[in-house]
Every structure is written in C-alpha cells, then in structure tokens.
Amino acid sequence: MLAYIAGPMTSVPDFNYPAFFAAEKKLFELGYDVLNPARHFGGDQSLPREVYMRAAIEAVMKADCIVTLDRWASSRGANLEVNLGKELGLPIEHIDFIRPCAIAAYSEKDAGNVLSVLWLAIGFVALCAICGVMGWL
C-alpha cells in the first residue's frame, strides 16, 4: 500500500523535515511504501510554491492512503492534499493511529494456508461429485 505523508512545511523550522522523515521510517517499518514530499526535488525549497503543490497533487493521485502529521490542519497545502484524498475516497489516518499495512502483512505462510484451504475445498467438491455419481449421496 502506498502512503502519502501530509503535514505542514511552510513556516516550520527545517520545513518540518524531521517529522516527515520520522513518519516515513515508521510507515516503512509497518510495511507501507511511502511518498514523502520532503524528498521531492532533493529537498530543495527554493522553487515557487506552485511547483511543490503540483508535485504533491500528482503524488496524492498515486497514493492508496494519506497519513497526516501533527498540525496538518493548519497547513493550506496539507488541507488541499487531505481534501483531494477525501474526494478520491482514500483512507486518511494520523501517524499516531496508523496500523500495520494489511497488504504488507500478508506473508508466504498465509498464501500457503490459503492454498491449503482451496485444495481442501476442491477435494471436497470433487468427493461430493463422485459420491453423487456413484449414488452414495
């Protein structure tokens, strides 16, 4: 699952990069792929605002969910990102309440269990069909 991080940057010391990088680390540990706007343009903050917003909008369009940081609601950009996410039907969660990614938590062991159940079901259906043909049911 691809998570986009939304939070304040403008007028925050160090553009709030420490919070964005801490969120990115937590999300990676929980199994998410991450779109971190602090990594856009190699961290360059000298470009016009609209350049960053276009990149943010493009990233939100690719995301599967949005994860917000503290004080996101005080940021015009983060509000735009969250509102766009809502319009796209994306789940939105604060970083403090994010849960492990269900897709990433699905392991090969789980796949083996699913296949075992599937084969059991196929065997049961086949057995029922044979028994029906033989008149045993």
N, CA, C and O atoms as a MOPAC input file, in Angstrom:
PM7 MOZYME 1SCF
protein

 N      0.85900 1    -1.16900 1     0.00000 1
 C      0.00000 1     0.00000 1     0.00000 1
 C      0.90600 1     1.23300 1     0.00000 1
 O      1.88900 1     1.29700 1     0.73800 1
 N      0.56300 1     2.18600 1    -0.82200 1
 C      1.36300 1     3.38900 1    -0.99800 1
 C      0.76000 1     4.53500 1    -0.19000 1
 O     -0.34900 1     4.99100 1    -0.47200 1
 N      1.50100 1     4.99500 1     0.81800 1
 C      1.02600 1     6.04700 1     1.72000 1
 C      1.68400 1     7.37800 1     1.39100 1
 O      2.89700 1     7.45300 1     1.19800 1
 N      0.86800 1     8.43000 1     1.32900 1
 C      1.36700 1     9.79000 1     1.12700 1
 C      1.35000 1    10.50100 1     2.48500 1
 O      0.35500 1    10.43200 1     3.20800 1
 N      2.43100 1    11.17500 1     2.82900 1
 C      2.51900 1    11.90700 1     4.09500 1
 C      2.10900 1    13.35300 1     3.86100 1
 O      2.68000 1    14.03400 1     3.00900 1
 N      1.11200 1    13.82500 1     4.62000 1
 C      0.62900 1    15.20500 1     4.52400 1
 C      0.86400 1    15.90600 1     5.86000 1
 O      0.46700 1    15.41000 1     6.91400 1
 N      1.50800 1    17.05500 1     5.79700 1
 C      1.75000 1    17.82100 1     7.01900 1
 C      2.26400 1    19.20100 1     6.67500 1
 O      2.55100 1    19.49400 1     5.51400 1
 N      2.38100 1    20.05300 1     7.68300 1
 C      2.85400 1    21.41400 1     7.43000 1
 C      4.34400 1    21.44000 1     7.10900 1
 O      5.12400 1    20.66600 1     7.66500 1
 N      4.72400 1    22.33000 1     6.21500 1
 C      6.13200 1    22.54700 1     5.87600 1
 C      6.47400 1    24.03300 1     5.94400 1
 O      7.44800 1    24.43200 1     6.58300 1
 N      5.65400 1    24.84300 1     5.27400 1
 C      5.91300 1    26.27700 1     5.21600 1
 C      5.86600 1    26.87500 1     6.61800 1
 O      4.97300 1    26.55700 1     7.40300 1
 N      6.81300 1    27.72400 1     6.92600 1
 C      6.90200 1    28.42300 1     8.21200 1
 C      7.18200 1    27.50000 1     9.39800 1
 O      6.98000 1    27.88900 1    10.54800 1
 N      7.64200 1    26.29300 1     9.12500 1
 C      8.02400 1    25.37000 1    10.19500 1
 C      9.54500 1    25.21700 1    10.12300 1
 O     10.09400 1    25.06400 1     9.03200 1
 N     10.23500 1    25.25600 1    11.27500 1
 C     11.70100 1    25.08700 1    11.24300 1
 C     12.09900 1    23.82400 1    10.48300 1
 O     11.47900 1    22.76900 1    10.62200 1
 N     13.13500 1    23.96100 1     9.68800 1
 C     13.64800 1    22.86300 1     8.85000 1
 C     12.56300 1    22.27500 1     7.95000 1
 O     12.64100 1    21.11100 1     7.55700 1
 N     11.54800 1    23.08500 1     7.62500 1
 C     10.42900 1    22.65900 1     6.76700 1
 C      9.73200 1    21.40600 1     7.29900 1
 O      9.06500 1    20.68600 1     6.55500 1
 N      9.90100 1    21.16000 1     8.60700 1
 C      9.27000 1    20.01600 1     9.27200 1
 C      9.82200 1    18.68000 1     8.76600 1
 O      9.20200 1    17.63200 1     8.94800 1
 N     10.98300 1    18.73200 1     8.13400 1
 C     11.57200 1    17.51100 1     7.58900 1
 C     11.76800 1    16.43100 1     8.64800 1
 O     11.50300 1    15.26400 1     8.35900 1
 N     12.22500 1    16.76300 1     9.87700 1
 C     12.38700 1    15.68600 1    10.86700 1
 C     11.09100 1    14.89000 1    11.09600 1
 O     11.14000 1    13.66700 1    11.22800 1
 N      9.95100 1    15.55900 1    11.14300 1
 C      8.66700 1    14.85700 1    11.33800 1
 C      8.31900 1    14.01300 1    10.11800 1
 O      7.81100 1    12.90100 1    10.25800 1
 N      8.58800 1    14.53300 1     8.92700 1
 C      8.30000 1    13.77100 1     7.70800 1
 C      9.17500 1    12.51800 1     7.63000 1
 O      8.69800 1    11.44600 1     7.25500 1
 N     10.45500 1    12.65700 1     7.98400 1
 C     11.35500 1    11.50400 1     7.91200 1
 C     11.04600 1    10.48400 1     9.00900 1
 O     11.17700 1     9.28100 1     8.78500 1
 N     10.63800 1    10.95000 1    10.18600 1
 C     10.24200 1    10.02200 1    11.26000 1
 C      8.98100 1     9.25500 1    10.85000 1
 O      8.87600 1     8.05300 1    11.09500 1
 N      8.03200 1     9.94600 1    10.23200 1
 C      6.81000 1     9.28900 1     9.75900 1
 C      7.13900 1     8.27200 1     8.66600 1
 O      6.59900 1     7.16600 1     8.65300 1
 N      8.02400 1     8.65600 1     7.75800 1
 C      8.43600 1     7.75500 1     6.68600 1
 C      9.03100 1     6.47300 1     7.26400 1
 O      8.70700 1     5.37200 1     6.81900 1
 N      9.89400 1     6.62700 1     8.24900 1
 C     10.53600 1     5.46500 1     8.88800 1
 C      9.48200 1     4.56500 1     9.52800 1
 O      9.51000 1     3.34800 1     9.34500 1
 N      8.56000 1     5.15300 1    10.27100 1
 C      7.50900 1     4.37100 1    10.92700 1
 C      6.65500 1     3.63500 1     9.89800 1
 O      6.32900 1     2.46200 1    10.08200 1
 N      6.29800 1     4.31700 1     8.82600 1
 C      5.47000 1     3.69900 1     7.79100 1
 C      6.19400 1     2.53900 1     7.11300 1
 O      5.59500 1     1.49500 1     6.85300 1
 N      7.49100 1     2.72500 1     6.82500 1
 C      8.27400 1     1.62700 1     6.23500 1
 C      8.27400 1     0.42400 1     7.17700 1
 O      8.10600 1    -0.71600 1     6.74500 1
 N      8.46800 1     0.69400 1     8.47900 1
 C      8.50100 1    -0.38800 1     9.46600 1
 C      7.16100 1    -1.11700 1     9.56400 1
 O      7.11600 1    -2.29700 1     9.91200 1
 N      6.08200 1    -0.41800 1     9.25700 1
 C      4.74600 1    -1.01900 1     9.29900 1
 C      4.35900 1    -1.68000 1     7.97800 1
 O      3.25900 1    -2.21800 1     7.84700 1
 N      5.26300 1    -1.63900 1     7.00000 1
 C      5.02600 1    -2.34200 1     5.75100 1
 C      4.50600 1    -1.51100 1     4.59900 1
 O      4.11100 1    -2.06900 1     3.57500 1
 N      4.49200 1    -0.19600 1     4.73100 1
 C      3.98800 1     0.68300 1     3.67200 1
 C      5.11500 1     1.07700 1     2.72200 1
 O      6.27900 1     1.14500 1     3.11800 1
 N      4.76200 1     1.33100 1     1.48100 1
 C      5.60800 1     2.08900 1     0.57600 1
 C      5.21400 1     3.54300 1     0.81800 1
 O      4.05400 1     3.82100 1     1.12200 1
 N      6.14800 1     4.46400 1     0.68900 1
 C      5.88100 1     5.83400 1     1.13700 1
 C      6.19900 1     6.86600 1     0.06600 1
 O      7.23000 1     6.80000 1    -0.60300 1
 N      5.28200 1     7.82600 1    -0.07800 1
 C      5.50900 1     9.03000 1    -0.87900 1
 C      5.72900 1    10.16200 1     0.11600 1
 O      4.78800 1    10.63600 1     0.75400 1
 N      6.96200 1    10.58300 1     0.23900 1
 C      7.34300 1    11.59600 1     1.22000 1
 C      7.66700 1    12.90100 1     0.49300 1
 O      8.68600 1    12.98000 1    -0.19300 1
 N      6.81800 1    13.93200 1     0.62900 1
 C      7.08200 1    15.18300 1    -0.08600 1
 C      8.38100 1    15.87000 1     0.33700 1
 O      8.89300 1    16.72300 1    -0.38800 1
 N      8.91000 1    15.50800 1     1.48900 1
 C     10.19900 1    16.07600 1     1.90700 1
 C     11.33100 1    15.59200 1     0.99900 1
 O     12.41500 1    16.17500 1     0.99000 1
 N     11.08600 1    14.55000 1     0.25300 1
 C     12.09400 1    14.02800 1    -0.67900 1
 C     11.92900 1    14.59000 1    -2.09300 1
 O     12.80200 1    14.40800 1    -2.94200 1
 N     10.81200 1    15.27200 1    -2.34200 1
 C     10.61700 1    15.87100 1    -3.67200 1
 C     11.71800 1    16.88600 1    -3.94700 1
 O     12.10600 1    17.64200 1    -3.05700 1
 N     12.20500 1    16.90300 1    -5.13600 1
 C     13.20100 1    17.88100 1    -5.59800 1
 C     14.47500 1    17.83300 1    -4.76200 1
 O     15.17400 1    18.83900 1    -4.63700 1
 N     14.78000 1    16.67300 1    -4.19000 1
 C     16.00200 1    16.52800 1    -3.39900 1
 C     16.03800 1    17.42700 1    -2.17800 1
 O     17.11700 1    17.74100 1    -1.67500 1
 N     14.88100 1    17.84500 1    -1.69300 1
 C     14.81700 1    18.70900 1    -0.51800 1
 C     14.97200 1    20.19200 1    -0.82800 1
 O     14.95200 1    21.01800 1     0.08500 1
 N     15.12500 1    20.54000 1    -2.09700 1
 C     15.27300 1    21.94800 1    -2.48800 1
 C     13.99500 1    22.71700 1    -2.14300 1
 O     12.90500 1    22.31500 1    -2.55000 1
 N     14.12100 1    23.81600 1    -1.39900 1
 C     12.96500 1    24.62600 1    -1.00300 1
 C     12.97500 1    26.01000 1    -1.64600 1
 O     12.32400 1    26.93000 1    -1.15100 1
 N     13.70700 1    26.16100 1    -2.74000 1
 C     13.82400 1    27.47600 1    -3.37000 1
 C     12.88000 1    27.66300 1    -4.56300 1
 O     12.86000 1    28.73100 1    -5.17500 1
 N     12.11800 1    26.65200 1    -4.88500 1
 C     11.22900 1    26.72300 1    -6.04800 1
 C      9.91600 1    27.42300 1    -5.68600 1
 O      9.58300 1    27.53100 1    -4.50600 1
 N      9.17100 1    27.89700 1    -6.68100 1
 C      7.87200 1    28.51500 1    -6.39600 1
 C      6.90500 1    27.50100 1    -5.77800 1
 O      6.96300 1    26.31000 1    -6.08200 1
 N      6.02700 1    27.98400 1    -4.91700 1
 C      5.06100 1    27.13200 1    -4.20900 1
 C      4.26200 1    26.23900 1    -5.15800 1
 O      4.03100 1    25.06600 1    -4.86400 1
 N      3.84200 1    26.79600 1    -6.29400 1
 C      3.00300 1    26.00600 1    -7.20300 1
 C      3.73100 1    24.77800 1    -7.74300 1
 O      3.08300 1    23.79100 1    -8.09200 1
 N      5.05300 1    24.81400 1    -7.81900 1
 C      5.82000 1    23.65400 1    -8.27600 1
 C      5.66800 1    22.51700 1    -7.26300 1
 O      5.45600 1    21.36300 1    -7.63400 1
 N      5.78200 1    22.86500 1    -5.97700 1
 C      5.63200 1    21.85000 1    -4.92900 1
 C      4.20500 1    21.30700 1    -4.88400 1
 O      3.99500 1    20.10900 1    -4.69300 1
 N      3.23400 1    22.18800 1    -5.06000 1
 C      1.84400 1    21.75300 1    -4.98900 1
 C      1.49000 1    20.83600 1    -6.16100 1
 O      0.74000 1    19.87500 1    -5.98800 1
 N      2.01800 1    21.12100 1    -7.34000 1
 C      1.76400 1    20.22900 1    -8.47500 1
 C      2.34900 1    18.83500 1    -8.21300 1
 O      1.72400 1    17.81900 1    -8.51800 1
 N      3.54700 1    18.80700 1    -7.65100 1
 C      4.17200 1    17.52100 1    -7.32300 1
 C      3.37300 1    16.80200 1    -6.23700 1
 O      3.21300 1    15.58200 1    -6.29000 1
 N      2.87600 1    17.54600 1    -5.26000 1
 C      2.08200 1    16.95400 1    -4.17900 1
 C      0.79100 1    16.37300 1    -4.72300 1
 O      0.40900 1    15.25900 1    -4.36500 1
 N      0.11700 1    17.11700 1    -5.58100 1
 C     -1.14900 1    16.63700 1    -6.16500 1
 C     -0.90400 1    15.36500 1    -6.98200 1
 O     -1.66800 1    14.40400 1    -6.89500 1
 N      0.15000 1    15.37200 1    -7.76200 1
 C      0.48900 1    14.18600 1    -8.55400 1
 C      0.75100 1    12.98800 1    -7.64200 1
 O      0.32400 1    11.87300 1    -7.94300 1
 N      1.45300 1    13.21400 1    -6.52600 1
 C      1.75400 1    12.12700 1    -5.59300 1
 C      0.48800 1    11.61400 1    -4.91800 1
 O      0.31600 1    10.40400 1    -4.77600 1
 N     -0.39900 1    12.51300 1    -4.50100 1
 C     -1.66000 1    12.09100 1    -3.87500 1
 C     -2.47500 1    11.24900 1    -4.85600 1
 O     -3.12200 1    10.28200 1    -4.45300 1
 N     -2.44900 1    11.60400 1    -6.12800 1
 C     -3.19700 1    10.85200 1    -7.14400 1
 C     -2.68500 1     9.41000 1    -7.25600 1
 O     -3.43900 1     8.51800 1    -7.64500 1
 N     -1.42000 1     9.17900 1    -6.92000 1
 C     -0.83500 1     7.83700 1    -6.99200 1
 C     -1.03600 1     7.04800 1    -5.70000 1
 O     -0.92200 1     5.82300 1    -5.69800 1
 N     -1.33400 1     7.74100 1    -4.60600 1
 C     -1.37300 1     7.12200 1    -3.28000 1
 C     -2.59900 1     6.23300 1    -3.08100 1
 O     -3.62700 1     6.39000 1    -3.73900 1
 N     -2.44900 1     5.29400 1    -2.14600 1
 C     -3.55500 1     4.43800 1    -1.72500 1
 C     -4.17400 1     4.93400 1    -0.42100 1
 O     -5.30400 1     4.57600 1    -0.08900 1
 N     -3.43100 1     5.75900 1     0.31600 1
 C     -3.92400 1     6.33000 1     1.56400 1
 C     -3.10500 1     7.57300 1     1.88700 1
 O     -2.03200 1     7.79300 1     1.32600 1
 N     -3.63600 1     8.38000 1     2.80500 1
 C     -2.92000 1     9.57800 1     3.25700 1
 C     -2.70700 1     9.46500 1     4.75500 1
 O     -3.61900 1     9.11400 1     5.50300 1
 N     -1.48900 1     9.76700 1     5.18200 1
 C     -1.14500 1     9.76200 1     6.59400 1
 C     -0.79300 1    11.19400 1     6.97700 1
 O      0.09100 1    11.80900 1     6.38000 1
 N     -1.49300 1    11.71600 1     7.97700 1
 C     -1.28700 1    13.10500 1     8.37600 1
 C     -0.33400 1    13.20500 1     9.56100 1
 O     -0.21500 1    12.29000 1    10.37600 1
 N      0.33600 1    14.34600 1     9.62600 1
 C      1.22700 1    14.67500 1    10.74000 1
 C      0.52900 1    15.67400 1    11.65800 1
 O     -0.51300 1    16.23000 1    11.31200 1
 N      1.12000 1    15.89200 1    12.83100 1
 C      0.59000 1    16.90900 1    13.74000 1
 C      0.51200 1    18.25000 1    13.02200 1
 O      1.36600 1    18.57700 1    12.19800 1
 N     -0.50600 1    19.01000 1    13.34100 1
 C     -0.75000 1    20.36700 1    12.83000 1
 C     -1.01700 1    20.41300 1    11.32600 1
 O     -0.88200 1    21.47200 1    10.71400 1
 N     -1.39000 1    19.29000 1    10.72400 1
 C     -1.65500 1    19.29100 1     9.28400 1
 C     -2.78900 1    20.25600 1     8.93700 1
 O     -2.77300 1    20.87400 1     7.87200 1
 N     -3.76800 1    20.38500 1     9.82500 1
 C     -4.93900 1    21.21600 1     9.52900 1
 C     -4.59200 1    22.70200 1     9.45400 1
 O     -5.37500 1    23.49300 1     8.92700 1
 N     -3.43400 1    23.08500 1     9.97300 1
 C     -3.02300 1    24.49300 1     9.90200 1
 C     -2.28100 1    24.81300 1     8.60600 1
 O     -1.86400 1    25.95100 1     8.38800 1
 N     -2.12300 1    23.81900 1     7.76200 1
 C     -1.35900 1    23.98300 1     6.52200 1
 C     -2.29600 1    24.01700 1     5.31400 1
 O     -3.10500 1    23.10900 1     5.12600 1
 N     -2.18400 1    25.05300 1     4.50800 1
 C     -3.00100 1    25.12700 1     3.28500 1
 C     -2.71200 1    23.95600 1     2.36300 1
 O     -3.62900 1    23.35100 1     1.80900 1
 N     -1.43100 1    23.63800 1     2.19900 1
 C     -1.04600 1    22.54600 1     1.31000 1
 C     -1.54000 1    21.20100 1     1.80200 1
 O     -2.08900 1    20.42200 1     1.02300 1
 N     -1.35500 1    20.91500 1     3.08800 1
 C     -1.81300 1    19.63800 1     3.64300 1
 C     -3.33700 1    19.54300 1     3.57500 1
 O     -3.87700 1    18.46300 1     3.33300 1
 N     -4.03600 1    20.66200 1     3.78700 1
 C     -5.50200 1    20.66300 1     3.64800 1
 C     -5.90100 1    20.30000 1     2.22600 1
 O     -6.82500 1    19.51300 1     2.02000 1
 N     -5.21800 1    20.86400 1     1.25700 1
 C     -5.51200 1    20.54100 1    -0.13600 1
 C     -5.28000 1    19.05000 1    -0.39100 1
 O     -6.09700 1    18.39400 1    -1.03700 1
 N     -4.16200 1    18.51700 1     0.11900 1
 C     -3.83200 1    17.09900 1    -0.07300 1
 C     -4.88800 1    16.19600 1     0.57000 1
 O     -5.34100 1    15.22700 1    -0.03900 1
 N     -5.27100 1    16.52300 1     1.79700 1
 C     -6.26500 1    15.71300 1     2.50600 1
 C     -7.62600 1    15.80400 1     1.80800 1
 O     -8.30400 1    14.79200 1     1.63200 1
 N     -8.01800 1    17.00900 1     1.41600 1
 C     -9.30700 1    17.15900 1     0.73300 1
 C     -9.32600 1    16.42300 1    -0.60200 1
 O    -10.33500 1    15.81800 1    -0.96300 1
 N     -8.22100 1    16.47200 1    -1.33200 1
 C     -8.13100 1    15.70800 1    -2.57700 1
 C     -8.24200 1    14.21900 1    -2.27700 1
 O     -8.94900 1    13.49200 1    -2.97400 1
 N     -7.54500 1    13.76800 1    -1.24500 1
 C     -7.62900 1    12.36600 1    -0.84900 1
 C     -9.04800 1    11.95600 1    -0.50400 1
 O     -9.49200 1    10.87000 1    -0.87600 1
 N     -9.76600 1    12.82400 1     0.20900 1
 C    -11.17000 1    12.52500 1     0.53400 1
 C    -12.00100 1    12.39900 1    -0.73200 1
 O    -12.81800 1    11.48800 1    -0.86000 1
 N    -11.78900 1    13.31300 1    -1.66200 1
 C    -12.54300 1    13.26900 1    -2.92600 1
 C    -12.22800 1    12.00600 1    -3.71900 1
 O    -13.07400 1    11.51200 1    -4.46400 1
 N    -11.01900 1    11.48600 1    -3.56300 1
 C    -10.62100 1    10.26400 1    -4.26300 1
 C    -11.02300 1     9.00700 1    -3.49500 1
 O    -10.82100 1     7.89000 1    -3.97100 1
 N    -11.59200 1     9.19600 1    -2.30800 1
 C    -12.02100 1     8.05000 1    -1.49900 1
 C    -10.88900 1     7.33900 1    -0.78500 1
 O    -11.02100 1     6.17300 1    -0.41200 1
 N     -9.76400 1     8.04300 1    -0.59100 1
 C     -8.62300 1     7.42100 1     0.07300 1
 C     -8.82000 1     7.39900 1     1.58600 1
 O     -9.36500 1     8.34800 1     2.15000 1
 N     -8.38700 1     6.33500 1     2.24600 1
 C     -8.39300 1     6.35100 1     3.70300 1
 C     -7.38900 1     7.39800 1     4.19800 1
 O     -6.31600 1     7.56500 1     3.61800 1
 N     -7.75000 1     8.09500 1     5.27300 1
 C     -6.88900 1     9.13200 1     5.83900 1
 C     -6.74700 1     8.85200 1     7.32200 1
 O     -7.74100 1     8.69100 1     8.03100 1
 N     -5.49600 1     8.79200 1     7.79500 1
 C     -5.24000 1     8.45000 1     9.19300 1
 C     -4.06200 1     9.26700 1     9.70200 1
 O     -3.13500 1     9.56800 1     8.95000 1
 N     -4.10200 1     9.62300 1    10.97600 1
 C     -2.98800 1    10.34300 1    11.60200 1
 C     -1.86800 1     9.34500 1    11.88700 1
 O     -2.13100 1     8.17700 1    12.17000 1
 N     -0.64600 1     9.79400 1    11.81400 1
 C      0.52200 1     8.92600 1    12.00100 1
 C      0.49200 1     8.21600 1    13.35300 1
 O      0.98400 1     7.09300 1    13.46400 1
 N     -0.07400 1     8.84600 1    14.37700 1
 C     -0.11300 1     8.21800 1    15.70000 1
 C     -1.08000 1     7.04300 1    15.76900 1
 O     -0.99700 1     6.23000 1    16.69000 1
 N     -1.99400 1     6.94200 1    14.81100 1
 C     -3.01700 1     5.90000 1    14.84800 1
 C     -2.92000 1     4.91000 1    13.68900 1
 O     -3.79000 1     4.05500 1    13.52500 1
 N     -1.87500 1     5.02600 1    12.89700 1
 C     -1.73200 1     4.16200 1    11.73000 1
 C     -1.45900 1     2.72300 1    12.17700 1
 O     -0.72300 1     2.48300 1    13.13500 1
 N     -2.06200 1     1.78200 1    11.46900 1
 C     -1.88800 1     0.36100 1    11.77400 1
 C     -0.99200 1    -0.28500 1    10.71500 1
 O     -0.78800 1     0.27600 1     9.63900 1
 N     -0.46000 1    -1.47100 1    11.03200 1
 C      0.36400 1    -2.14900 1    10.02200 1
 C     -0.41300 1    -2.33400 1     8.72000 1
 O     -1.62900 1    -2.52200 1     8.71300 1
 N      0.31500 1    -2.27500 1     7.65400 1
 C     -0.28600 1    -2.41600 1     6.33300 1
 C     -0.75100 1    -3.85100 1     6.14200 1
 O      0.04300 1    -4.78700 1     6.23500 1
 N     -2.04200 1    -4.01900 1     5.87300 1
 C     -2.61400 1    -5.36000 1     5.70900 1
 C     -2.00500 1    -6.07600 1     4.50900 1
 O     -1.79300 1    -7.28800 1     4.54600 1
 N     -1.72700 1    -5.33400 1     3.45600 1
 C     -1.15500 1    -5.95300 1     2.25600 1
 C      0.25900 1    -6.44400 1     2.54300 1
 O      0.62700 1    -7.55600 1     2.16600 1
 N      1.04800 1    -5.60900 1     3.21100 1
 C      2.42600 1    -5.99300 1     3.50700 1
 C      2.47600 1    -7.11000 1     4.54200 1
 O      3.40900 1    -7.91400 1     4.53800 1
 N      1.48200 1    -7.17000 1     5.42900 1
 C      1.47700 1    -8.18600 1     6.47900 1
 C      1.11800 1    -9.57000 1     5.93600 1
 O      1.27800 1   -10.56400 1     6.64400 1
 N      0.64400 1    -9.64900 1     4.71200 1
 C      0.27100 1   -10.91900 1     4.09200 1
 C      1.55000 1   -11.63300 1     3.68300 1
 O      2.28100 1   -11.15200 1     2.81700 1
 N      1.82100 1   -12.76500 1     4.29600 1
 C      3.09600 1   -13.44600 1     4.07200 1
 C      2.93100 1   -14.67500 1     3.17800 1
 O      1.81600 1   -15.05500 1     2.81800 1
 N      4.06300 1   -15.28700 1     2.82900 1
 C      4.02900 1   -16.51300 1     2.04300 1
 C      3.36000 1   -17.63000 1     2.83800 1
 O      2.69200 1   -18.49000 1     2.26500 1
 N      3.53900 1   -17.61600 1     4.16500 1
 C      2.88000 1   -18.59800 1     5.02000 1
 C      1.36200 1   -18.48400 1     4.85800 1
 O      0.66300 1   -19.49000 1     4.73600 1
 N      0.85900 1   -17.23000 1     4.85900 1
 C     -0.57700 1   -17.01600 1     4.66400 1
 C     -1.01000 1   -17.55500 1     3.30400 1
 O     -2.07200 1   -18.16500 1     3.17900 1
 N     -0.18500 1   -17.32700 1     2.29300 1
 C     -0.51800 1   -17.80500 1     0.95100 1
 C     -0.60200 1   -19.32500 1     0.95600 1
 O     -1.48800 1   -19.89800 1     0.32200 1
 N      0.31100 1   -19.98100 1     1.66300 1
 C      0.27400 1   -21.44000 1     1.76700 1
 C     -0.99700 1   -21.91700 1     2.45300 1
 O     -1.59300 1   -22.91300 1     2.04200 1
 N     -1.41200 1   -21.20600 1     3.50000 1
 C     -2.65500 1   -21.55900 1     4.19900 1
 C     -3.85900 1   -21.40200 1     3.28200 1
 O     -4.75800 1   -22.24400 1     3.28600 1
 N     -3.88200 1   -20.34900 1     2.50900 1
 C     -4.98600 1   -20.12000 1     1.57600 1
 C     -5.02900 1   -21.23800 1     0.53800 1
 O     -6.09600 1   -21.76500 1     0.22400 1
 N     -3.86300 1   -21.59100 1     0.01200 1
 C     -3.82400 1   -22.67500 1    -0.98100 1
 C     -4.27400 1   -23.99600 1    -0.37400 1
 O     -4.96800 1   -24.77100 1    -1.03300 1
 N     -3.89200 1   -24.26600 1     0.86700 1
 C     -4.31900 1   -25.49800 1     1.53100 1
 C     -5.83400 1   -25.55300 1     1.65100 1
 O     -6.44500 1   -26.58500 1     1.37400 1
 N     -6.43500 1   -24.45700 1     2.05900 1
 C     -7.88800 1   -24.39700 1     2.18800 1
 C     -8.54600 1   -24.55400 1     0.81900 1
 O     -9.55500 1   -25.24700 1     0.68200 1
 N     -7.96800 1   -23.90500 1    -0.19300 1
 C     -8.51600 1   -24.01000 1    -1.54400 1
 C     -8.48400 1   -25.45700 1    -2.03000 1
 O     -9.47300 1   -25.95500 1    -2.56900 1
 N     -7.34800 1   -26.13200 1    -1.83900 1
 C     -7.25200 1   -27.53200 1    -2.26800 1
 C     -8.20900 1   -28.41400 1    -1.49200 1
 O     -8.78600 1   -29.34700 1    -2.05200 1
 N     -8.38700 1   -28.13100 1    -0.21000 1
 C     -9.34100 1   -28.88800 1     0.59500 1
 C    -10.75700 1   -28.71100 1     0.05000 1
 O    -11.50900 1   -29.67900 1    -0.06200 1
 N    -11.11500 1   -27.48000 1    -0.28600 1
 C    -12.44200 1   -27.20300 1    -0.83800 1
 C    -12.63200 1   -27.90300 1    -2.18200 1
 O    -13.68800 1   -28.48100 1    -2.43700 1
 N    -11.61800 1   -27.85400 1    -3.03700 1
 C    -11.70000 1   -28.52600 1    -4.34500 1
 C    -11.86000 1   -30.03400 1    -4.14600 1
 O    -12.65200 1   -30.67800 1    -4.83400 1
 N    -11.10500 1   -30.58700 1    -3.20300 1
 C    -11.20800 1   -32.01700 1    -2.91600 1
 C    -12.59200 1   -32.39100 1    -2.40900 1
 O    -13.14000 1   -33.42600 1    -2.78900 1
 N    -13.15200 1   -31.55700 1    -1.55700 1
 C    -14.49000 1   -31.81200 1    -1.02400 1
 C    -15.53100 1   -31.78900 1    -2.13600 1
 O    -16.39900 1   -32.66000 1    -2.19700 1
 N    -15.44500 1   -30.80100 1    -3.00800 1
 C    -16.39200 1   -30.70000 1    -4.12500 1
 C    -16.24100 1   -31.91900 1    -5.03700 1
 O    -17.23600 1   -32.49100 1    -5.48000 1
 N    -15.00300 1   -32.31300 1    -5.31500 1
 C    -14.77300 1   -33.48400 1    -6.16700 1
 C    -15.32600 1   -34.74400 1    -5.50900 1
 O    -15.94500 1   -35.56800 1    -6.18200 1
 N    -15.11300 1   -34.90400 1    -4.21000 1
 C    -15.62100 1   -36.06500 1    -3.48500 1
 C    -17.14800 1   -36.10200 1    -3.53100 1
 O    -17.74200 1   -37.16000 1    -3.73900 1
 N    -17.78300 1   -34.94200 1    -3.33600 1
 C    -19.24800 1   -34.86900 1    -3.40900 1
 C    -19.73800 1   -35.25700 1    -4.80100 1
 O    -20.73900 1   -35.96100 1    -4.93800 1
 N    -19.03600 1   -34.79900 1    -5.82600 1
 C    -19.42900 1   -35.12100 1    -7.20000 1
 C    -19.30200 1   -36.61700 1    -7.45500 1
 O    -20.18700 1   -37.22100 1    -8.06200 1
 N    -18.21100 1   -37.21600 1    -6.99600 1
 C    -18.00500 1   -38.66200 1    -7.18000 1
 C    -19.08000 1   -39.44600 1    -6.43200 1
 O    -19.66500 1   -40.38600 1    -6.97000 1
 N    -19.32900 1   -39.05000 1    -5.19500 1
 C    -20.33700 1   -39.74200 1    -4.39000 1
 C    -21.72500 1   -39.61300 1    -5.02800 1
 O    -22.51200 1   -40.55900 1    -5.00200 1
 N    -22.01500 1   -38.46600 1    -5.58800 1
 C    -23.29200 1   -38.27400 1    -6.26800 1
 C    -23.42400 1   -39.14600 1    -7.48600 1
 O    -24.48300 1   -39.72700 1    -7.72400 1
 N    -22.35800 1   -39.24900 1    -8.27000 1
 C    -22.36700 1   -40.08800 1    -9.47100 1
 C    -22.50300 1   -41.55100 1    -9.09400 1
 O    -23.17700 1   -42.31500 1    -9.78500 1
 N    -21.87400 1   -41.93700 1    -8.01400 1
 C    -21.90600 1   -43.33700 1    -7.58700 1
 C    -23.19500 1   -43.68200 1    -6.85100 1
 O    -23.44900 1   -44.84600 1    -6.54400 1
 N    -24.00700 1   -42.66400 1    -6.57000 1
 C    -25.26600 1   -42.91000 1    -5.87000 1
 C    -25.09300 1   -43.06200 1    -4.36600 1
 O    -25.99000 1   -43.57200 1    -3.69400 1
 N    -23.96200 1   -42.63000 1    -3.82600 1
 C    -23.69500 1   -42.77300 1    -2.40100 1
 C    -24.27700 1   -41.61100 1    -1.59700 1
 O    -24.29400 1   -41.65800 1    -0.36700 1
 N    -24.74500 1   -40.58600 1    -2.27200 1
 C    -25.32200 1   -39.43000 1    -1.57200 1
 C    -26.81600 1   -39.39900 1    -1.74300 1
 O    -27.47800 1   -38.49900 1    -1.22600 1

